Short mmCIF file of C-alpha atoms (C1' of nucleotides) in Angstrom, two decimals:
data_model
loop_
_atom_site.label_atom_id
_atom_site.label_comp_id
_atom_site.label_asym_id
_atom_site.label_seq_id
_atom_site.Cartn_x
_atom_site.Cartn_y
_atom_site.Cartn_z
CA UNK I 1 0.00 0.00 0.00
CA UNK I 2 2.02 2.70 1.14
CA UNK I 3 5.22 4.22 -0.68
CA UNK I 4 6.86 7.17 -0.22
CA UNK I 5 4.22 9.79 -1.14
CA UNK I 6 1.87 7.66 1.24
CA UNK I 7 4.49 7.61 4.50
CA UNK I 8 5.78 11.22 3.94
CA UNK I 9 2.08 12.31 4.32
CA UNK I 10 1.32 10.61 6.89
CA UNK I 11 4.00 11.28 8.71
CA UNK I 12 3.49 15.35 8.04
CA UNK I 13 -0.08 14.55 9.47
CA UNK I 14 1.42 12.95 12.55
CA UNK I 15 3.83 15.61 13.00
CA UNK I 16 0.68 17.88 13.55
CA UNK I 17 -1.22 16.03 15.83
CA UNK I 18 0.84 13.78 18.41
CA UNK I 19 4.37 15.64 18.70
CA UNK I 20 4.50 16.48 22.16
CA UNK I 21 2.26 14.18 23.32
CA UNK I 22 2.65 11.84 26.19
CA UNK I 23 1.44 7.81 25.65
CA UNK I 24 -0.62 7.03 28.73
CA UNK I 25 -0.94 3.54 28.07
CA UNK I 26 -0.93 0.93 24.96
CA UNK I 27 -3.07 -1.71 23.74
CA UNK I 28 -1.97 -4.67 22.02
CA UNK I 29 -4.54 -6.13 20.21
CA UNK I 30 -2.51 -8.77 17.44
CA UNK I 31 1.05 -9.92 19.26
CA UNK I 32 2.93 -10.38 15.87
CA UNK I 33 2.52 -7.07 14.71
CA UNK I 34 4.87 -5.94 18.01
CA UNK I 35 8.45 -6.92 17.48
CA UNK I 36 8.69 -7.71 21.02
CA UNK I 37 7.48 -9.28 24.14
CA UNK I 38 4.36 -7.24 24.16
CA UNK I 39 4.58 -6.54 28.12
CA UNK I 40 7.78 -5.73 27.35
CA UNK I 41 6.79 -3.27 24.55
CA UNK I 42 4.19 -1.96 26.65
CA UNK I 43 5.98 -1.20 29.70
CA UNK I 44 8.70 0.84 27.58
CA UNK I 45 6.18 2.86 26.02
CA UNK I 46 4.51 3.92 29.03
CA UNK I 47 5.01 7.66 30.18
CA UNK I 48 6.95 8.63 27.10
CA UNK I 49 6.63 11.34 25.22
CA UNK I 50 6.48 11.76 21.50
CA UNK I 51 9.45 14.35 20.82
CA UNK I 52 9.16 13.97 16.84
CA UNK I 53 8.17 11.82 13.93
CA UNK I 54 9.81 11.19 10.58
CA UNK I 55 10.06 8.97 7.84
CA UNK I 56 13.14 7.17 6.30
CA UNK I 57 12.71 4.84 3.52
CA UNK I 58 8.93 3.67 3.98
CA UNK I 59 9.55 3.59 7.69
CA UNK I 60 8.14 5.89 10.25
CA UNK I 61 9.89 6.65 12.89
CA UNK I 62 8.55 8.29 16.31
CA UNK I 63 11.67 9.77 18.82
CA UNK I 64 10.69 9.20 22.02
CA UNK I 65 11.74 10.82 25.52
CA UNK I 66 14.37 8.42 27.28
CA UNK I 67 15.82 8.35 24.67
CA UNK I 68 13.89 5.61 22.62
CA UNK I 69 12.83 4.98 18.91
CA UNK I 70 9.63 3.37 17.73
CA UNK I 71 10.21 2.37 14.15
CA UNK I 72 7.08 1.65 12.06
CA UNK I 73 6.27 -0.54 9.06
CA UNK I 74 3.09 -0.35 7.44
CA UNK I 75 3.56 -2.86 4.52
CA UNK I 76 0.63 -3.24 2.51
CA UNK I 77 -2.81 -1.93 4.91
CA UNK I 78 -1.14 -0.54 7.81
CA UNK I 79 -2.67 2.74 8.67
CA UNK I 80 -2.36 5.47 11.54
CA UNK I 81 -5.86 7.27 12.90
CA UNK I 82 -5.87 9.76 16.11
CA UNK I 83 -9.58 10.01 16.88
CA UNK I 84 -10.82 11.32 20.67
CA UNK I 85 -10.43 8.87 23.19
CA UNK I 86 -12.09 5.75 23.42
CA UNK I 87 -12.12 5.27 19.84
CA UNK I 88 -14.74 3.33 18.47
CA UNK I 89 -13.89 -0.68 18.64
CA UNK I 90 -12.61 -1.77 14.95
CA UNK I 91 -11.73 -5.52 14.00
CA UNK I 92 -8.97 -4.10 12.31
CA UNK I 93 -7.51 -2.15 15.46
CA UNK I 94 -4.39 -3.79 16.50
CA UNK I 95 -2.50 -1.19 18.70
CA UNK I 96 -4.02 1.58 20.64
CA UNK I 97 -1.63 4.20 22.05
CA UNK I 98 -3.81 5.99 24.57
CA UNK I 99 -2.25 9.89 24.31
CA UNK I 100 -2.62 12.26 27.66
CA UNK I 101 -5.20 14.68 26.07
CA UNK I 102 -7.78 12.15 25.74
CA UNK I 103 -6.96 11.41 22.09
CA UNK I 104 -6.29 8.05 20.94
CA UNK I 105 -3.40 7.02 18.26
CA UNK I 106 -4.64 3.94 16.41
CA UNK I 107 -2.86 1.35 14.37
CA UNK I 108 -4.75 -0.40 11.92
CA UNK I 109 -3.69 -3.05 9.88
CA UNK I 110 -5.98 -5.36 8.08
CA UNK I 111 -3.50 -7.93 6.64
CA UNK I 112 -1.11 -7.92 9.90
CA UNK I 113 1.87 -7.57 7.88
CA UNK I 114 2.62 -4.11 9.34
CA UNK I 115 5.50 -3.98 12.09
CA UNK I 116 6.07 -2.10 15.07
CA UNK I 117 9.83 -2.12 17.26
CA UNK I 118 11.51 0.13 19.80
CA UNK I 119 15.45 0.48 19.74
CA UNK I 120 17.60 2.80 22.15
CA UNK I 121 20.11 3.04 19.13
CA UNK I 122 17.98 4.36 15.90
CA UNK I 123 21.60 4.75 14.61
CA UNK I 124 22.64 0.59 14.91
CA UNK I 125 18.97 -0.54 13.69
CA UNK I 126 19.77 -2.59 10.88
CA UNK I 127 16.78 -1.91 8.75
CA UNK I 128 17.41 1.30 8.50
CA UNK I 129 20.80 1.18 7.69
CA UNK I 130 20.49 -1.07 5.24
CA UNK I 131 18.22 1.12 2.92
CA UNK I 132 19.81 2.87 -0.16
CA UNK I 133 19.56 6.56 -0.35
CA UNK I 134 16.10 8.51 -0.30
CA UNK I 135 15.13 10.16 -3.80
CA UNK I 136 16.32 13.03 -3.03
CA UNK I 137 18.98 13.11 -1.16
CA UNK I 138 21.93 14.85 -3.13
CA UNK I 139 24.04 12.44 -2.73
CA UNK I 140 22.03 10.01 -5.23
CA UNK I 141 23.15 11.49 -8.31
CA UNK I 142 23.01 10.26 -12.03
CA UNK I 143 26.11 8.63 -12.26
CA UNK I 144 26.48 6.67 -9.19
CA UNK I 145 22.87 5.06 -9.99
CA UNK I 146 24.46 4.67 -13.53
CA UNK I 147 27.08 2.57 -12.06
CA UNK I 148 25.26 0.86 -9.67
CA UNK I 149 22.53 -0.26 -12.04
CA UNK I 150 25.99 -1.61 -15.09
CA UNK I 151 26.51 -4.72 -12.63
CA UNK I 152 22.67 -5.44 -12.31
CA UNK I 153 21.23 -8.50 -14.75
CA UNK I 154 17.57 -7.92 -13.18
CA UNK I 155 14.91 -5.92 -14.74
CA UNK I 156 14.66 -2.07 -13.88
CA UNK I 157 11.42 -2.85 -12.47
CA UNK I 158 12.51 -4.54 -9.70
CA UNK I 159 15.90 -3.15 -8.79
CA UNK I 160 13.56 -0.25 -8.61
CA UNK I 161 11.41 -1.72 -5.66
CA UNK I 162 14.71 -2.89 -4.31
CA UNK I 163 15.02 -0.47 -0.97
CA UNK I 164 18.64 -1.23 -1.01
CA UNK I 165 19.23 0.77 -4.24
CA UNK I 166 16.61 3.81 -3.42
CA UNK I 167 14.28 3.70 -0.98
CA UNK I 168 10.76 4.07 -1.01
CA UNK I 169 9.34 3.80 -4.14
CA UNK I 170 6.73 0.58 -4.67
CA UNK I 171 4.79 -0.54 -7.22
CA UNK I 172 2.15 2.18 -8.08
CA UNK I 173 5.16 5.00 -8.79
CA UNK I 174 7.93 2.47 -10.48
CA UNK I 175 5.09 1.91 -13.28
CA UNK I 176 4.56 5.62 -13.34
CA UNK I 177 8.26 6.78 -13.34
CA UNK I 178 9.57 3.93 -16.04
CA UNK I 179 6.26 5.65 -18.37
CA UNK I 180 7.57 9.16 -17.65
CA UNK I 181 10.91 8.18 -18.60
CA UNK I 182 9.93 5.93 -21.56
CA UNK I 183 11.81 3.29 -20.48
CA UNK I 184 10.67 -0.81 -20.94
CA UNK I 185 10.20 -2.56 -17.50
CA UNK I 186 11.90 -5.23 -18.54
CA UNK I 187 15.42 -3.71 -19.79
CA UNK I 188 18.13 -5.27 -17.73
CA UNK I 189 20.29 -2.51 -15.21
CA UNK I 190 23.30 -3.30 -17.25
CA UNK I 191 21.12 -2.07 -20.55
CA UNK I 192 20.27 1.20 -19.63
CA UNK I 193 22.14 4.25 -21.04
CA UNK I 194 23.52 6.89 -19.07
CA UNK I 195 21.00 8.97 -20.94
CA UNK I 196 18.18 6.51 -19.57
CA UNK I 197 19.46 6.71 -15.60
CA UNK I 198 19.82 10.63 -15.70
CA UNK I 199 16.15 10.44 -17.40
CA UNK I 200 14.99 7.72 -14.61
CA UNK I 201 16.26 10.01 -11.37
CA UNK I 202 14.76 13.48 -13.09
CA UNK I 203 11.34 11.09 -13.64
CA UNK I 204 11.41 9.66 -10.24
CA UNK I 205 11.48 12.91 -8.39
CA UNK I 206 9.44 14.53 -10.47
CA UNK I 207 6.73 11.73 -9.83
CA UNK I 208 7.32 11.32 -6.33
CA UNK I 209 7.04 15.38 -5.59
CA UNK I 210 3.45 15.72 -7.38
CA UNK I 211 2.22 12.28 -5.51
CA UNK I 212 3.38 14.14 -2.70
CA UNK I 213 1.64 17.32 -3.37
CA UNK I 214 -1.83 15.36 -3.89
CA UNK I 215 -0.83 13.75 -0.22
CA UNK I 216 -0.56 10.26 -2.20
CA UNK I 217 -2.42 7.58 -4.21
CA UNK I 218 -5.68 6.17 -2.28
CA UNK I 219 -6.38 3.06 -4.81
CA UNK I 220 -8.27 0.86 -2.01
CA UNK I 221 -6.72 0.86 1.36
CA UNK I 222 -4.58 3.91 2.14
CA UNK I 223 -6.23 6.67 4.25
CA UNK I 224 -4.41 9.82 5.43
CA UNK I 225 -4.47 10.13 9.64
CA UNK I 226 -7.70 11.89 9.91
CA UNK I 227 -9.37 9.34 6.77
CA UNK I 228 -9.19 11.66 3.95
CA UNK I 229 -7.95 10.14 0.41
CA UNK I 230 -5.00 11.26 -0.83
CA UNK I 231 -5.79 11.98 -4.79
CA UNK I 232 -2.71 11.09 -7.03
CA UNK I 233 -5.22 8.48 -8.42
CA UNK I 234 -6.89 11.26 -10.35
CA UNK I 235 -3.09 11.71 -12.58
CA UNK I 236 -2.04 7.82 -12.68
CA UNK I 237 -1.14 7.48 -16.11
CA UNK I 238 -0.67 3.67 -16.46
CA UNK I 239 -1.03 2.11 -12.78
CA UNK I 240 -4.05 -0.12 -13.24
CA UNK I 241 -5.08 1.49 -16.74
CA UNK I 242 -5.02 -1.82 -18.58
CA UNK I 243 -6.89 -1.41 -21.89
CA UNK I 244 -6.79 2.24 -21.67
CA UNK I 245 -5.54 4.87 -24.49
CA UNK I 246 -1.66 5.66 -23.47
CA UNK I 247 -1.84 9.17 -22.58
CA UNK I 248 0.65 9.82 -24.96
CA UNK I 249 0.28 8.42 -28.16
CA UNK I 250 -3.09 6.23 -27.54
CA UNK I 251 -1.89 3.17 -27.92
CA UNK I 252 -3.47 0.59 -25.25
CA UNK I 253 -2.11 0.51 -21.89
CA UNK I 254 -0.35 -3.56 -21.25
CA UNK I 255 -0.36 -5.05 -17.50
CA UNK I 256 2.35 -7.88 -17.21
CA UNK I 257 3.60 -10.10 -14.81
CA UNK I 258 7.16 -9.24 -13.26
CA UNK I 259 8.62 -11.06 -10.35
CA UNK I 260 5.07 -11.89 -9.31
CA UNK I 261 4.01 -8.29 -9.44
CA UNK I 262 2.02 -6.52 -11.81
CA UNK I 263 3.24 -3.75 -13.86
CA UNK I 264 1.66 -1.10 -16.33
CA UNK I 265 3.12 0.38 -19.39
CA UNK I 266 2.80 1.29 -22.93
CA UNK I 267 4.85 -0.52 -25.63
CA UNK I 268 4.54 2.38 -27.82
CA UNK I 269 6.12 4.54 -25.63
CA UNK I 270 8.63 2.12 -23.51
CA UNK I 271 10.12 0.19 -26.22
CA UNK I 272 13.06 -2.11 -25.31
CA UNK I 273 16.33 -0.19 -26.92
CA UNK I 274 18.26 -2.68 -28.98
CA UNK I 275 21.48 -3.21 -26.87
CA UNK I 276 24.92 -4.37 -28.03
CA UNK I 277 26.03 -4.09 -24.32
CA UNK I 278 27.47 -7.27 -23.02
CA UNK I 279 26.25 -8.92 -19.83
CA UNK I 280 28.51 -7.36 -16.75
CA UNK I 281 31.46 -9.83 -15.99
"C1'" DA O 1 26.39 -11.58 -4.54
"C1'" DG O 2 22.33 -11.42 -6.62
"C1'" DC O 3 18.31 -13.42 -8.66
"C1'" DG O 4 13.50 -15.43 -8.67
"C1'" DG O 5 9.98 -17.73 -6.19
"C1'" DA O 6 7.40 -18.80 -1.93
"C1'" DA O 7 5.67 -17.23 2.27
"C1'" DC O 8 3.60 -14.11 5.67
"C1'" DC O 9 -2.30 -12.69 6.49
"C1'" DT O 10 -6.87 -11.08 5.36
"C1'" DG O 11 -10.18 -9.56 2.35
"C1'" DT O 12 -12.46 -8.66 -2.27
"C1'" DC O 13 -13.75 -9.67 -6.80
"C1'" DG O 14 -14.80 -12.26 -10.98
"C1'" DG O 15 -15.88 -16.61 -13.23
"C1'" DC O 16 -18.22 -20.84 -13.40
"C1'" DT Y 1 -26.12 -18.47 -4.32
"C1'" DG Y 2 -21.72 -20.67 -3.45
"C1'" DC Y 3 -17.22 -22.07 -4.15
"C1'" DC Y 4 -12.56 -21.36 -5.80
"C1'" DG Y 5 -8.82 -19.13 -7.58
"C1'" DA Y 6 -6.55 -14.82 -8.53
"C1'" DC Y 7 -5.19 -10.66 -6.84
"C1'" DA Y 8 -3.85 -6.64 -3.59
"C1'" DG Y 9 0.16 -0.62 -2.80
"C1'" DG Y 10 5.73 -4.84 0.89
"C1'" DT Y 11 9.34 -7.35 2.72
"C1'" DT Y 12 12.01 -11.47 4.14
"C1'" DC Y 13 13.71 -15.97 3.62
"C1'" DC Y 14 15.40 -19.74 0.94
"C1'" DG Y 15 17.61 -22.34 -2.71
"C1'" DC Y 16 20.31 -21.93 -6.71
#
DNA sequence: AGCGGAACCTGTCGGC
DNA sequence: TGCCGACAGGTTCCGC
């Protein structure tokens, strides 16, 4: 469900409503979704107060007083709600962070993939440190992608979604930034031109500031904090547009089948280059 | 090392 | 109507 676009704005909606707030108590609802013993989890997160909340990758993190870090995951239907307290009783519901001015933070998650841990050291925690850069951080530039991407024999598509090259794009805005950029889902890494990468970066933060500006793509699940819809959905030009005119040149729209995972484009537009390039050694 | 496939869990939708 | 398979915005693990 939620990529960058989605995280950012729901962290920005966060950052208005609990920062300075102190958690009075927690409910845990589903065990698995805590990365902890969920006493344990509890009893840490009792009394503390939320100092500030911000997003790396597609994680959200909250910084705590004590110091402590509560690193969230919301995988596919993980969402975050702060409605007065008691909030009305939801199947979904799986934490409850009671907050001291009667309000209640909510995590809802209807798949239970979402994740929720605490760490003293946000600088050791190994998911985060792990991810590749963020979009636009100026150290990802054109050239270092380039050369990352020479020694890749997977698709673009997927080293795309891989959070260890960039992180935080899924797969709603790699369809959408491989049709801006007119470049075929399936070309290898090693394939692309340095033409191509510089195109693919521009495309990517291009895409990934207007999602951002329309506070994200609601398609089914994905809410904003107080249940608004973001509406990038209104400018999708291929996500889910199978059978549809290209927006371009009106050819029809193609969904395939990559790495399990669907992905939109047009062949008019995204036509695989014909590459002399040999495989990296 | 890096790739592709299966698995995690719950719900919805379309076809027969 | 009912059943069954396919599919869903993400990540991790496993075997090759």
């Amino acid at each position: 469900m939620p990529e960058l676009p989605e995280v950012q704005t729901i962290v920005n909606d966060l950052s208005g409503t609990v920062v300075g707030k102190r958690i009075e108590s927690v409910q845990v609802f589903r065990d698995a979704i805590v990365q902890l013993d969920p006493e344990r989890f509890v009893n840490r997160l009792t009394d503390t107060v939320i100092r500030a909340v911000y997003r790396r990758g597609k994680y959200i993190v909250f910084e705590l007083s004590g110091p402590l870090w509560m690193v969230v995951h919301l995988r596919m239907t993980g969402k975050f709600s702060v409605q007065p307290s008691p909030a009305p009783v939801h199947i979904h519901n799986r934490v409850i962070f009671q907050l001291g001015d009667r309000q209640d933070m909510i995590f809802n998650d209807l798949r239970c993939f979402g994740t929720i841990d605490l760490t003293e050291q946000i600088d050791k925690y190994p998911a985060l440190n792990q991810l590749g850069l963020d979009p636009w951080d100026h150290r990802l530039t054109a050239p270092g992608l380039y050369k990352v991407l020479q020694h890749r024999t997977a698709n673009i598509k997927s080293l795309l979604l891989n959070q260890t090259i960039i992180a935080g794009l899924g797969n709603i805005y790699v369809s959408e930034i491989l049709f801006d950029a007119c470049i075929h889902p399936d070309t290898k890494g090693y394939q692309l031109s340095k033409k191509q990468v510089t195109q693919l970066l521009r495309s990517t933060r291009t895409i990934l500031s207007d999602a951002l500006t329309f506070n994200g793509t609601s398609i089914s699940d994905y809410r904003r904090v107080d249940d608004k819809q973001g509406t990038f959905q209104n400018f999708l030009k291929v996500y889910g547009k199978a059978g549809s005119p290209c927006h371009r040149c009106a050819s029809t729209i193609q969904k395939i089948k990559q790495n399990q995972r669907s992905t939109f484009y047009c062949s008019q537009c995204q036509q695989k280059k014909r590459s002399f390039k040999r495989l990296p050694a």
